[in-house]
CSV table of C-alpha atoms in Angstrom, one decimal:
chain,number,residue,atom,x,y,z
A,1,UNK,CA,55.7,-28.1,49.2
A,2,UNK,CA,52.7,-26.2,47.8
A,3,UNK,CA,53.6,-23.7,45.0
A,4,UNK,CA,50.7,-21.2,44.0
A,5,UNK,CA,50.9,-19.1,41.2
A,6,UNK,CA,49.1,-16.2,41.4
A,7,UNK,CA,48.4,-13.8,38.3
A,8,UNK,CA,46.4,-10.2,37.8
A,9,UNK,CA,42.8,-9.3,36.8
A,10,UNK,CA,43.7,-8.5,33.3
A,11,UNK,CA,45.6,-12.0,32.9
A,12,UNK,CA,42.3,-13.8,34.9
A,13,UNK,CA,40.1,-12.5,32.1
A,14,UNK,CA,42.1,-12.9,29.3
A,15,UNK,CA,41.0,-16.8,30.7
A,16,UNK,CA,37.4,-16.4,32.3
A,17,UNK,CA,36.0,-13.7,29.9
A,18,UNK,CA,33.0,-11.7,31.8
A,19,UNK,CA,31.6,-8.9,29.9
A,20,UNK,CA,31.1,-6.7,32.7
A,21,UNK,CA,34.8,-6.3,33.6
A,22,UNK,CA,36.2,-6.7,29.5
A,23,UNK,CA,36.5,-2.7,29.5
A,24,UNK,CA,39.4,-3.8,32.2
A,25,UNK,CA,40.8,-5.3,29.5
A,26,UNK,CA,42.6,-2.6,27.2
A,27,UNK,CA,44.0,-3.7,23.5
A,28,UNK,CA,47.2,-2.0,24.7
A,29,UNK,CA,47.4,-4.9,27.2
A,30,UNK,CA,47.0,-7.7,24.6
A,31,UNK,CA,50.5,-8.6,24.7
A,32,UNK,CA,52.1,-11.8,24.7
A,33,UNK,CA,53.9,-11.5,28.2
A,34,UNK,CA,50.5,-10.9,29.3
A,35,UNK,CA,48.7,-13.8,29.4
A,36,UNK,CA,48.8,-16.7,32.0
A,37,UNK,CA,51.4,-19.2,30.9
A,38,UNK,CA,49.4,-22.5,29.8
A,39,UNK,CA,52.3,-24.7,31.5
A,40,UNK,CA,51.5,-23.8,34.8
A,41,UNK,CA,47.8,-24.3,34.8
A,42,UNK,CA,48.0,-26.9,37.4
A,43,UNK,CA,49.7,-24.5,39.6
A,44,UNK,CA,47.7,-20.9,38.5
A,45,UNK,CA,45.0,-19.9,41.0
A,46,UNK,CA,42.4,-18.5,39.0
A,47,UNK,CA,42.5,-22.5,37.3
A,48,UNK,CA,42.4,-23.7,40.4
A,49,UNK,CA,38.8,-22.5,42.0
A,50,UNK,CA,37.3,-23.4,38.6
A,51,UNK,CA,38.8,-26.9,38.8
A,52,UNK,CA,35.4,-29.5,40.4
A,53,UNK,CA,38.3,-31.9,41.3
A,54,UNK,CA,40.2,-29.4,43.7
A,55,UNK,CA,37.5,-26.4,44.9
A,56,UNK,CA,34.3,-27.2,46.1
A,57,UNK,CA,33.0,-23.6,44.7
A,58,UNK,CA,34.2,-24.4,41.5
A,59,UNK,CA,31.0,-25.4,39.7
A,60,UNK,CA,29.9,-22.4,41.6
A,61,UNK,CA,32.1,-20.0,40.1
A,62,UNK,CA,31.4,-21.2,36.5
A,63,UNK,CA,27.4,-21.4,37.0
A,64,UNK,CA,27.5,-17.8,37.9
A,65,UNK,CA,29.7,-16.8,35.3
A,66,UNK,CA,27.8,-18.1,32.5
A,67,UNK,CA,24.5,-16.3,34.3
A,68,UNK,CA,26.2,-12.8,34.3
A,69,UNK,CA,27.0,-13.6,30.4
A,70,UNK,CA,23.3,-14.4,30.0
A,71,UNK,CA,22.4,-11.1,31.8
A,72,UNK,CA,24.7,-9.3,29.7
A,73,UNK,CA,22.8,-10.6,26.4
A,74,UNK,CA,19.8,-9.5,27.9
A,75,UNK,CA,20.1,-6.2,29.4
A,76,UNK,CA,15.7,-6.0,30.5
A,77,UNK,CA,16.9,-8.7,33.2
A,78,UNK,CA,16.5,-6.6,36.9
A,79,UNK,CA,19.5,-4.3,38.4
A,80,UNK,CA,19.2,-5.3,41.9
A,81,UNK,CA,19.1,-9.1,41.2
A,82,UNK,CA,22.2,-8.3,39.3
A,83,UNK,CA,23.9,-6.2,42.3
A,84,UNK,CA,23.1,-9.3,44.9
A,85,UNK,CA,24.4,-11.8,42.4
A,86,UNK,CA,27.4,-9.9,41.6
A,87,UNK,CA,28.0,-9.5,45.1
A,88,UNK,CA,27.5,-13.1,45.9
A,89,UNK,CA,29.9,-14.1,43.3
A,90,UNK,CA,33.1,-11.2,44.6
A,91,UNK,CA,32.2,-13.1,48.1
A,92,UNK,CA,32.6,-16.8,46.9
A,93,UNK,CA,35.5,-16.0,44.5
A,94,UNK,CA,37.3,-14.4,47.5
A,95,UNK,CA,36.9,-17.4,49.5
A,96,UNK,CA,37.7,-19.4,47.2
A,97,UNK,CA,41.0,-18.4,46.9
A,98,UNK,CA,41.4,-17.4,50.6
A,99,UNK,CA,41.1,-21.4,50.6
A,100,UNK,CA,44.6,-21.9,48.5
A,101,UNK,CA,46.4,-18.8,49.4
A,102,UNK,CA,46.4,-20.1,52.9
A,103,UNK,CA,47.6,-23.2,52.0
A,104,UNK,CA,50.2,-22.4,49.9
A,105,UNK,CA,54.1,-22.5,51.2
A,106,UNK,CA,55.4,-20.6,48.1
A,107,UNK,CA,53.3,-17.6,46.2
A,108,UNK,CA,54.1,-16.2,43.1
A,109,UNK,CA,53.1,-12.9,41.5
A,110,UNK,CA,54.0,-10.0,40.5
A,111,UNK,CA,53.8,-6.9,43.1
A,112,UNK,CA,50.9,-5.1,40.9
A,113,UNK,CA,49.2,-8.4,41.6
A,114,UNK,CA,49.5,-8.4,45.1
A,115,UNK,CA,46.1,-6.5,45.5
A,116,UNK,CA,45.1,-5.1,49.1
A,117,UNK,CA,42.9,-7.4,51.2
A,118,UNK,CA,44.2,-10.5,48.8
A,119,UNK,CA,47.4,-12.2,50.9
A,120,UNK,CA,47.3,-8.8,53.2
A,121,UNK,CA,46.4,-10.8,56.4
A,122,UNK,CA,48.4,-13.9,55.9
A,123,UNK,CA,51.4,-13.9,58.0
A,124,UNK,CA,54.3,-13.7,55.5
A,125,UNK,CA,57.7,-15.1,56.3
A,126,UNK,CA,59.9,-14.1,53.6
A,127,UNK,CA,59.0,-11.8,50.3
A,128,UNK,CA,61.5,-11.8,48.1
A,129,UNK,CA,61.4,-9.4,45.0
A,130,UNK,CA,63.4,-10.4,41.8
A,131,UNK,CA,64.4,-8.4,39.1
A,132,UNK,CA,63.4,-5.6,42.0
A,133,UNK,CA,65.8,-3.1,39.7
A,134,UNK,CA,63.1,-2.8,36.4
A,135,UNK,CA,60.5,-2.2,39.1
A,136,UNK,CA,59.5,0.8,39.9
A,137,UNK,CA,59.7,2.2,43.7
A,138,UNK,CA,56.2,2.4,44.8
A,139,UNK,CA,55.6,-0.9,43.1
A,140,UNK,CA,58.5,-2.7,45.2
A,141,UNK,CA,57.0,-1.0,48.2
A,142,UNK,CA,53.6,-2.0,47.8
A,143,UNK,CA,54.1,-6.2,48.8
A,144,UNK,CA,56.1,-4.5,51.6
A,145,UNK,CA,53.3,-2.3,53.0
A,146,UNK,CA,50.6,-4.5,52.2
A,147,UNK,CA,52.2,-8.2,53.6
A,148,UNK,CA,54.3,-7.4,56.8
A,149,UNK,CA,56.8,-9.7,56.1
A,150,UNK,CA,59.4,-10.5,58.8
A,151,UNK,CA,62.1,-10.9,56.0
A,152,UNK,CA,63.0,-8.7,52.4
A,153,UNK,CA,65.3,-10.1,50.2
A,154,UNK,CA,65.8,-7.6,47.1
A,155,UNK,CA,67.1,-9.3,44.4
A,156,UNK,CA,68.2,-7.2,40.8
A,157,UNK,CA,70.7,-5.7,38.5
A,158,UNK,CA,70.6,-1.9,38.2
A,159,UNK,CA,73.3,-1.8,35.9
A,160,UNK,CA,71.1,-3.8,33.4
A,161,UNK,CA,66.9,-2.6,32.5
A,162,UNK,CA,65.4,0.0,34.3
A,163,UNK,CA,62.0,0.9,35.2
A,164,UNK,CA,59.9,1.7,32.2
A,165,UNK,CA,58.5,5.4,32.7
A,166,UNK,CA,57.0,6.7,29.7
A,167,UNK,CA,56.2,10.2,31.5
A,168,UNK,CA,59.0,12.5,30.9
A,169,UNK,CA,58.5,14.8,34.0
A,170,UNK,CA,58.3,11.4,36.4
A,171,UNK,CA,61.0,10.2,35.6
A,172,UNK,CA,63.2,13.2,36.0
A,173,UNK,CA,61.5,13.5,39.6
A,174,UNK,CA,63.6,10.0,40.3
A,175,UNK,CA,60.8,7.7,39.7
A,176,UNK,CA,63.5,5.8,37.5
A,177,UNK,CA,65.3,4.9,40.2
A,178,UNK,CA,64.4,1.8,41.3
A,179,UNK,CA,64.3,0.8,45.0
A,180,UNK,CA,67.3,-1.6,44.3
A,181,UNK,CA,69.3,0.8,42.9
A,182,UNK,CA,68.9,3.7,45.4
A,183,UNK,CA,70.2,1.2,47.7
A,184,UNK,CA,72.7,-0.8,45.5
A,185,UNK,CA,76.0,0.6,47.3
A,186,UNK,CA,74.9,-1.7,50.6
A,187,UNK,CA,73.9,-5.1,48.1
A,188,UNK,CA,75.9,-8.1,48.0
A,189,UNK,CA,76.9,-8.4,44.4
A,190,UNK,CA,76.8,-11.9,43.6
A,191,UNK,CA,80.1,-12.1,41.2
A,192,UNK,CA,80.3,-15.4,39.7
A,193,UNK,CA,77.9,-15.7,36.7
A,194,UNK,CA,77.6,-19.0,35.2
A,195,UNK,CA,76.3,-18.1,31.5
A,196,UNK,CA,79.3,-16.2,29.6
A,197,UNK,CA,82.4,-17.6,28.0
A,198,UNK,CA,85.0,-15.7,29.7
A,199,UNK,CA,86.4,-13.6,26.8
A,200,UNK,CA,82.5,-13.0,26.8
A,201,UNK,CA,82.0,-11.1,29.7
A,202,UNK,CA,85.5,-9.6,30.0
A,203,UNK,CA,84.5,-6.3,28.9
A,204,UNK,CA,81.0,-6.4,30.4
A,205,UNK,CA,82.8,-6.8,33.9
A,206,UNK,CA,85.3,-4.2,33.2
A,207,UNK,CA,82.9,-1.7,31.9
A,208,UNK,CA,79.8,-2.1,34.0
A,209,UNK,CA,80.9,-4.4,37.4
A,210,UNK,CA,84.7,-3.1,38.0
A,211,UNK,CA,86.1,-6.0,36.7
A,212,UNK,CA,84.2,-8.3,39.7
A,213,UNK,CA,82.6,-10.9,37.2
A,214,UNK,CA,84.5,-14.3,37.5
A,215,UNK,CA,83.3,-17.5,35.6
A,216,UNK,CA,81.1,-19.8,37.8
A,217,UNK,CA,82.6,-23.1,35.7
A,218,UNK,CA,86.0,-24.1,34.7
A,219,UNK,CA,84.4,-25.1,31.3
A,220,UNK,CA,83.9,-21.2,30.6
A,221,UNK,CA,87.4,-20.9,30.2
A,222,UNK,CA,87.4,-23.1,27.2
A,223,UNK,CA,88.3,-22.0,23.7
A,224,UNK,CA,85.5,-22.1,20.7
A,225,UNK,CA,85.3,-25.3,19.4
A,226,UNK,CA,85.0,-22.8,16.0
A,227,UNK,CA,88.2,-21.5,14.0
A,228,UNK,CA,86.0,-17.9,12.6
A,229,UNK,CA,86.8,-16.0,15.4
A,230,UNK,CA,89.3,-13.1,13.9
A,231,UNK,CA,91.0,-13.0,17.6
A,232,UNK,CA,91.3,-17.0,17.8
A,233,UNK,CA,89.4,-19.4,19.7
A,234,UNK,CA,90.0,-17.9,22.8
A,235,UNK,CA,87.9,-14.7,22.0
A,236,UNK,CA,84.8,-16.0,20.7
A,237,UNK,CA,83.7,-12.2,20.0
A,238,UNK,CA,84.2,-10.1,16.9
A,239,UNK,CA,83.0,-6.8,16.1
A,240,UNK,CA,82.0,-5.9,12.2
A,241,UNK,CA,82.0,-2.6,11.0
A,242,UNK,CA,79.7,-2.6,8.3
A,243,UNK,CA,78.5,1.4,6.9
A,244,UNK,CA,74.9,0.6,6.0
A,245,UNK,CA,72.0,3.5,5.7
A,246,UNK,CA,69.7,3.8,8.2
A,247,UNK,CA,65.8,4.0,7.5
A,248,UNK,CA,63.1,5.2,9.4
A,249,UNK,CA,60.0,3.0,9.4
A,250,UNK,CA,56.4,3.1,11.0
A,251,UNK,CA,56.2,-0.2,12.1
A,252,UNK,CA,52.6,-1.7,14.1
A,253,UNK,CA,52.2,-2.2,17.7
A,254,UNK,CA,49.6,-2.8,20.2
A,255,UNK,CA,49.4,0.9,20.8
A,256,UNK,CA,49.0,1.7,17.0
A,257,UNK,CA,52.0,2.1,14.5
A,258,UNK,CA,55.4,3.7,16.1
A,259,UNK,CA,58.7,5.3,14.8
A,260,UNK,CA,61.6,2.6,14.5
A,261,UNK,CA,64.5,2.4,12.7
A,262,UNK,CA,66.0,-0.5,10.2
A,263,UNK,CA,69.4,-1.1,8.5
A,264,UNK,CA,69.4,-3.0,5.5
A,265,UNK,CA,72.9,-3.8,5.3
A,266,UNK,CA,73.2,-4.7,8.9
A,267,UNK,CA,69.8,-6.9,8.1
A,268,UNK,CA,71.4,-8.6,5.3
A,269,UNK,CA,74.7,-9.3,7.2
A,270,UNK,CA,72.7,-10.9,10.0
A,271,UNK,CA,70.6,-13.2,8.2
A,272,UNK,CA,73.7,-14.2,6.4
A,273,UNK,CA,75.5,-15.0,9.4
A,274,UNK,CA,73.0,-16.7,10.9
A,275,UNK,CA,72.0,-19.1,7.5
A,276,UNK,CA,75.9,-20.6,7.4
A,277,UNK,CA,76.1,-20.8,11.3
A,278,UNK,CA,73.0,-23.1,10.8
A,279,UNK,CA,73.9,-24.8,7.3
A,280,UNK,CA,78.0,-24.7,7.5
A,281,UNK,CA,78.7,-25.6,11.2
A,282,UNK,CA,75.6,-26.7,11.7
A,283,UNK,CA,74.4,-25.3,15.0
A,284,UNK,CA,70.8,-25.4,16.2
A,285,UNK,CA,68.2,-22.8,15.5
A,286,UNK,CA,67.4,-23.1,18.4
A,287,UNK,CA,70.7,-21.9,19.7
A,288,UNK,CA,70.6,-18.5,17.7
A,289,UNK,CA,69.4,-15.2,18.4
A,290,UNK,CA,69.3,-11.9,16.5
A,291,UNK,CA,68.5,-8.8,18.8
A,292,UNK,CA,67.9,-5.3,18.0
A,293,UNK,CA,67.0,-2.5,19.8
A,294,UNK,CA,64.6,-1.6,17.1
A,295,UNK,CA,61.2,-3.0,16.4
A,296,UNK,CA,61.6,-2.5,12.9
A,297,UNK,CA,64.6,-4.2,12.4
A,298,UNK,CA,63.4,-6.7,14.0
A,299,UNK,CA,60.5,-7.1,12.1
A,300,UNK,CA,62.2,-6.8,8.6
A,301,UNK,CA,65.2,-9.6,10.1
A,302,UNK,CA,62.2,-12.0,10.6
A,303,UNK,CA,60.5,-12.0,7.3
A,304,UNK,CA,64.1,-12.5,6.0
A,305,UNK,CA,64.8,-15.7,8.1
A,306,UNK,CA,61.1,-17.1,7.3
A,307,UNK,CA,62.2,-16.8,3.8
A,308,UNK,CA,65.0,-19.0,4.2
A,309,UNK,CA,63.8,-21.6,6.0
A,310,UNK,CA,65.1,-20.3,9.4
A,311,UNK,CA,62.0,-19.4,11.5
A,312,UNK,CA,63.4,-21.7,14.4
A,313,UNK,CA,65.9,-18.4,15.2
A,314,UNK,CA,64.9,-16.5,18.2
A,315,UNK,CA,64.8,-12.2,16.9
A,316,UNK,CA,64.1,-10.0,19.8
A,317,UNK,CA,64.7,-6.6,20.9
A,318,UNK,CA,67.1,-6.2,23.6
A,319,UNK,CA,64.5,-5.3,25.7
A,320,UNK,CA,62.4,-8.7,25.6
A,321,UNK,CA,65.8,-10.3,25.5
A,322,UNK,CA,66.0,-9.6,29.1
A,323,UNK,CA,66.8,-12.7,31.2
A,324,UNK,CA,67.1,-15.3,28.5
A,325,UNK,CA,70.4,-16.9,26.9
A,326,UNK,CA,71.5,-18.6,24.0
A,327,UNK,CA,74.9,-19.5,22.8
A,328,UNK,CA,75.1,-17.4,19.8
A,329,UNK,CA,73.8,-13.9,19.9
A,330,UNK,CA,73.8,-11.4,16.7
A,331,UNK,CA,73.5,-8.0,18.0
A,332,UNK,CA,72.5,-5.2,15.3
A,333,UNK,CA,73.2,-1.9,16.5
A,334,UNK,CA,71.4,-0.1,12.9
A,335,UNK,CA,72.4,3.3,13.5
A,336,UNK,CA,74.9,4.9,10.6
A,337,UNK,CA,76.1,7.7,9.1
A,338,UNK,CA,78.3,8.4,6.6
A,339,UNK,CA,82.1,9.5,7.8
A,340,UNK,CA,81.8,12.9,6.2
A,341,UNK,CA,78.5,13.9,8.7
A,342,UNK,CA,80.0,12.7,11.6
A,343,UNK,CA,81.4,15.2,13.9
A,344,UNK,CA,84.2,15.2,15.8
A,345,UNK,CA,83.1,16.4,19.1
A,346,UNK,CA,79.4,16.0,18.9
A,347,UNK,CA,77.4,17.3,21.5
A,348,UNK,CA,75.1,14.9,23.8
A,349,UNK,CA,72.3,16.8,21.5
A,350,UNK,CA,73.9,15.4,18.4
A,351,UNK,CA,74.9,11.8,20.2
A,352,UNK,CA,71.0,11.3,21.1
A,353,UNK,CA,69.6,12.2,18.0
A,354,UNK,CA,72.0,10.3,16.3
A,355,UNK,CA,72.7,7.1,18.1
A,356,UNK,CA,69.2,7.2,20.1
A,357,UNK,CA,68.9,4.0,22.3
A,358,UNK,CA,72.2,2.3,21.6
A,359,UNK,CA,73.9,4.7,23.7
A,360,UNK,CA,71.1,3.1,26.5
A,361,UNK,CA,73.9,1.3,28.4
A,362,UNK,CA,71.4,-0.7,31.0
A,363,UNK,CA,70.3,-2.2,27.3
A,364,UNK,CA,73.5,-2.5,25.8
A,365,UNK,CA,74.9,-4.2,29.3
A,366,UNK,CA,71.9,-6.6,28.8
A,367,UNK,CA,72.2,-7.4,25.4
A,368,UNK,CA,76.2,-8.0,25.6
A,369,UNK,CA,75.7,-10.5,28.4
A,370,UNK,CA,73.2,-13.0,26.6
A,371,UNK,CA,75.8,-15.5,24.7
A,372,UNK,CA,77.2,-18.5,25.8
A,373,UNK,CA,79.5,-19.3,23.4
A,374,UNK,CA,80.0,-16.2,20.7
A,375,UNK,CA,78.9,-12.6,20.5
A,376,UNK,CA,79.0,-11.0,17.2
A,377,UNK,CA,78.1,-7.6,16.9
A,378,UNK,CA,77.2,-5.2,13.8
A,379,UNK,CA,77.6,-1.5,13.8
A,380,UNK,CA,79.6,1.5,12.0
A,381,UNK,CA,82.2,2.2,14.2
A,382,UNK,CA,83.0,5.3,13.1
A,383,UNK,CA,79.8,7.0,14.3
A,384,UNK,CA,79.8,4.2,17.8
A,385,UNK,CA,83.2,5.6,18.3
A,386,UNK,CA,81.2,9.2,19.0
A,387,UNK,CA,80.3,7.4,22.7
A,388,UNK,CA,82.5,6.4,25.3
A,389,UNK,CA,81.0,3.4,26.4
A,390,UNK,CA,81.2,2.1,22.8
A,391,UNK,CA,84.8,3.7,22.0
A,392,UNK,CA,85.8,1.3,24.9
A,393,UNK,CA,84.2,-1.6,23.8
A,394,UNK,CA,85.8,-0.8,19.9
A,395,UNK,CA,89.4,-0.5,21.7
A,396,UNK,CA,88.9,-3.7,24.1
A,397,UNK,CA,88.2,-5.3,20.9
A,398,UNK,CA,90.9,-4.2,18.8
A,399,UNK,CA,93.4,-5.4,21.5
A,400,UNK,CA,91.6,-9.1,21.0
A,401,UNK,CA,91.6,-8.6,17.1
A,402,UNK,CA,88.1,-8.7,17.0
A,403,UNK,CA,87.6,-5.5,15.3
A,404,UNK,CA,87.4,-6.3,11.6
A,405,UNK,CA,85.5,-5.1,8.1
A,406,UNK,CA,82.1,-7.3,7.5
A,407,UNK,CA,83.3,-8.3,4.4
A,408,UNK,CA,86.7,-9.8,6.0
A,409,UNK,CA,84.9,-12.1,8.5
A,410,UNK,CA,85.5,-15.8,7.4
A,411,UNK,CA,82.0,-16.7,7.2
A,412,UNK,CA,81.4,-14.7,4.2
C-alpha cells in the first residue's frame, strides 16, 4: 500500500526556499506545527519529486530552482526568459506530482492543502475528514466539492476544540459551528475510549457525553499503584484549592507580544508536584505534563522546571494539548480572586472578565481528558465555584474526597 503525504505551499517552502514566492511565507506562519515533519520525509511529496532515486524530474526541479535563485541575485537578467522558465517549471512540478498522486492508495493532507486542480480529477473513493469538529465549514466542504468522492466519513468531537475564528462578527454569523457539529445529533458516538482511568473520565462523561463514556480495557478499572490520592487509589484525581494572585503579563509570540495571564502560587505548586513525582516515586519525565490555558504561565512554569533539572516535562497550553496523552497531567487553571471580591451572583459580564478562558468548556473538556493514570488540578475554588460547569466538577469531587487545601495534599 502506497501512503503519500501531502503538505501546503507555505510548508513546501519552508523546505525548498525560492525567493519569488518567500512573501508567501508570513513570520506569523513560522510556527512549529507548521513545518513538514522530518520523520516522514520518505513518504512527503514535495521530497519525493526532488528525490533522483524516485522522480525522473527531480534533477530538473532542483536545476531550475537554483536558476530562479540566480535570477533573483541578479535582477538585469530578461523578464520574459523569466516568465517561460517560471512557466516551465509550474508545468514540470505539476507533473511531477500528478506522477505520485496517481499512484498513491492513501493521501494525506489537510483540506486547505487540497488545492483545486491538484487531486481534483482523481477518482476518489473514500475522504475521510478527522478532527472535522476544529475545522471550519467551508474548509470541510472544500475536499468535498473539489474531489467527488463516492464516500464521507466525518470523524470529530464537538464537545472538545472548536474552530479558531479570530473575527468577532464571523463567528457570531455561525462560522464556529463546525460541519460536524451542525450535524452531530445524526453521528455515531463512538463510547468506549481507551486512554482514561475510569475515576478519570467519570465526570468528563457525566458532564459533557451523558454519562456514555465506558472504559475500552479492563485494566482502566485498576486502582493507582500510588497511595497520595486524598479519595484513595481508586480516584486517582484530586483537586487543590490554592488562593494565589493572578498577574497580567505581555508575553512574545509569533504575531508580536500578547496579553496572558500567570499565577505564581499555582506555578510554584506545579513545579513542586511535578519535581517529587519525578524524584520521590520516580515516574518518567516523560510521563508528565503541565497545561495552562495561558501562554504566560506556561512560559514562566518552563523556566522553573529548566531550573531544576526537569526540562524532559511536557508544558502546553490546553490548546496544543489537543490530541496527545500522558499519564500524569497538572492542569493550572491561574485565575483568583480574593473571597471578599467575589460576588455572589456574578453576571456572565463579571464571570468572563474574571474567569476568561477557563470557563471555555470545549478546552476544559480537552484538557480533563488527557491523563492516564492521575489528574491533578489547581485552582481557587471559591471564584471556579462562580461557574456551573466548574461548581459541578468541585461537588463530583468532593463526593470522591478529592477536594482538598494545596498545603494538605501528601506530596508536600
Amino acid at each position: 500500500m502506497k501512503i503519500l503525504r501531502v503538505y501546503g505551499k507555505k510548508q513546501e517552502l519552508e523546505d525548498y526556499p525560492n525567493p519569488f514566492f518567500m512573501p508567501l511565507i508570513k513570520k506569523k506562519y513560522r510556527l512549529k506545527d507548521t513545518t513538514a515533519d522530518k520523520k516522514l520525509k520518505d513518504v512527503s511529496l514535495h521530497h519525493i519529486i526532488r528525490d533522483a532515486n524516485k522522480c525522473p524530474f527531480a534533477q530538473i526541479i532542483l536545476n531550475l530552482e537554483e536558476w530562479f535563485i540566480q535570477i533573483y541575485d541578479n535582477p538585469t537578467k530578461n523578464y520574459d526568459e523569466f516568465m517561460k522558465i517560471d512557466s516551465q517549471y509550474k508545468e514540470i512540478i505539476k507533473d511531477a506530482e500528478q506522477q505520485f498522486l496517481e499512484e498513491a492508495d492513501i493521501i494525506l493532507m489537510t483540506c486547505s492543502a487540497n488545492q483545486p486542480k491538484r487531486i481534483e480529477t482523481f477518482n476518489i473513493k473514500q475522504l475521510i475528514i478527522d478532527e472535522c469538529s476544529m475545522s471550519m465549514e467551508p474548509e470541510s466542504m472544500s475536499p468535498m466539492i473539489l474531489n467527488h468522492p463516492e464516500q464521507i466519513i466525518l470523524l470529530g468531537d464537538h464537545q472538545q476544540l472548536k474552530p479558531v475564528v479570530t473575527e468577532k462578527l464571523a463567528s457570531q454569523l455561525g462560522l464556529e459551528t463546525s460541519l460536524f457539529e451542525r450535524y452531530h445529533e445524526n453521528a455515531f458516538m463512538l463510547t468506549k475510549q481507551y486512554r482514561m482511568q475510569k475515576s478519570i473520565a467519570e465526570f468528563p462523561s457525566k458532564q459533557f457525553y451523558k454519562n456514555r463514556l465506558e472504559v475500552g480495557n479492563e485494566n482502566q478499572n485498576d486502582p493507582s499503584q500510588y497511595l497520595f490520592w486524598p479519595g484513595g487509589p481508586k480516584h486517582p484525581i484530586v483537586f487543590l484549592h490554592n488562593v494565589g494572585e493572578e498577574k497580567g503579563l505581555n508575553v512574545s509570540s509569533e504575531d508580536g507580544g500578547q496579553q496572558s495571564k500567570s499565577n505564581e502560587l499555582e506555578i510554584n505548586n506545579a513545579v513542586n508536584i511535578a519535581f517529587r513525582l519525578v524524584h520521590r516515586f520516580k515516574i518518567n519525565q516523560s510521563s508528565i505534563a503541565i497545561l495552562s490555558q495561558y501562554r504566560a504561565q506556561c512560559t514562566l512554569i518552563s523556566k522553573n522546571l529548566i531550573s531544576k533539572n526537569l526540562s524532559g516535562i511536557t508544558v502546553q497550553t490546553v490548546v496544543s494539548a489537543q490530541g496527545s496523552e500522558w499519564d500524569y497531567v497538572i492542569l493550572s487553571t491561574v485565575r483568583s480572586l480574593p473571597a471578599s471580591e467575589i460576588e455572589r451572583e456574578p453576571s456572565i459580564k463579571w464571570r468572563q472578565k474574571h474567569l476568561g478562558f477557563i470557563i471555555d468548556y470545549h478546552q476544559i473538556n480537552v484538557a480533563l481528558t488527557r491523563s492516564r493514570l492521575g489528574l491533578i488540578i489547581l485552582g481557587n475554588k471559591l471564584l471556579l465555584r462562580t461557574d456551573a460547569m466548574w461548581r459541578n466538577l468541585l461537588e463530583h469531587y468532593e463526593s470522591k474526597s478529592a477536594l482538598i487545601e494545596a498545603k494538605d495534599f501528601k506530596l508536600f
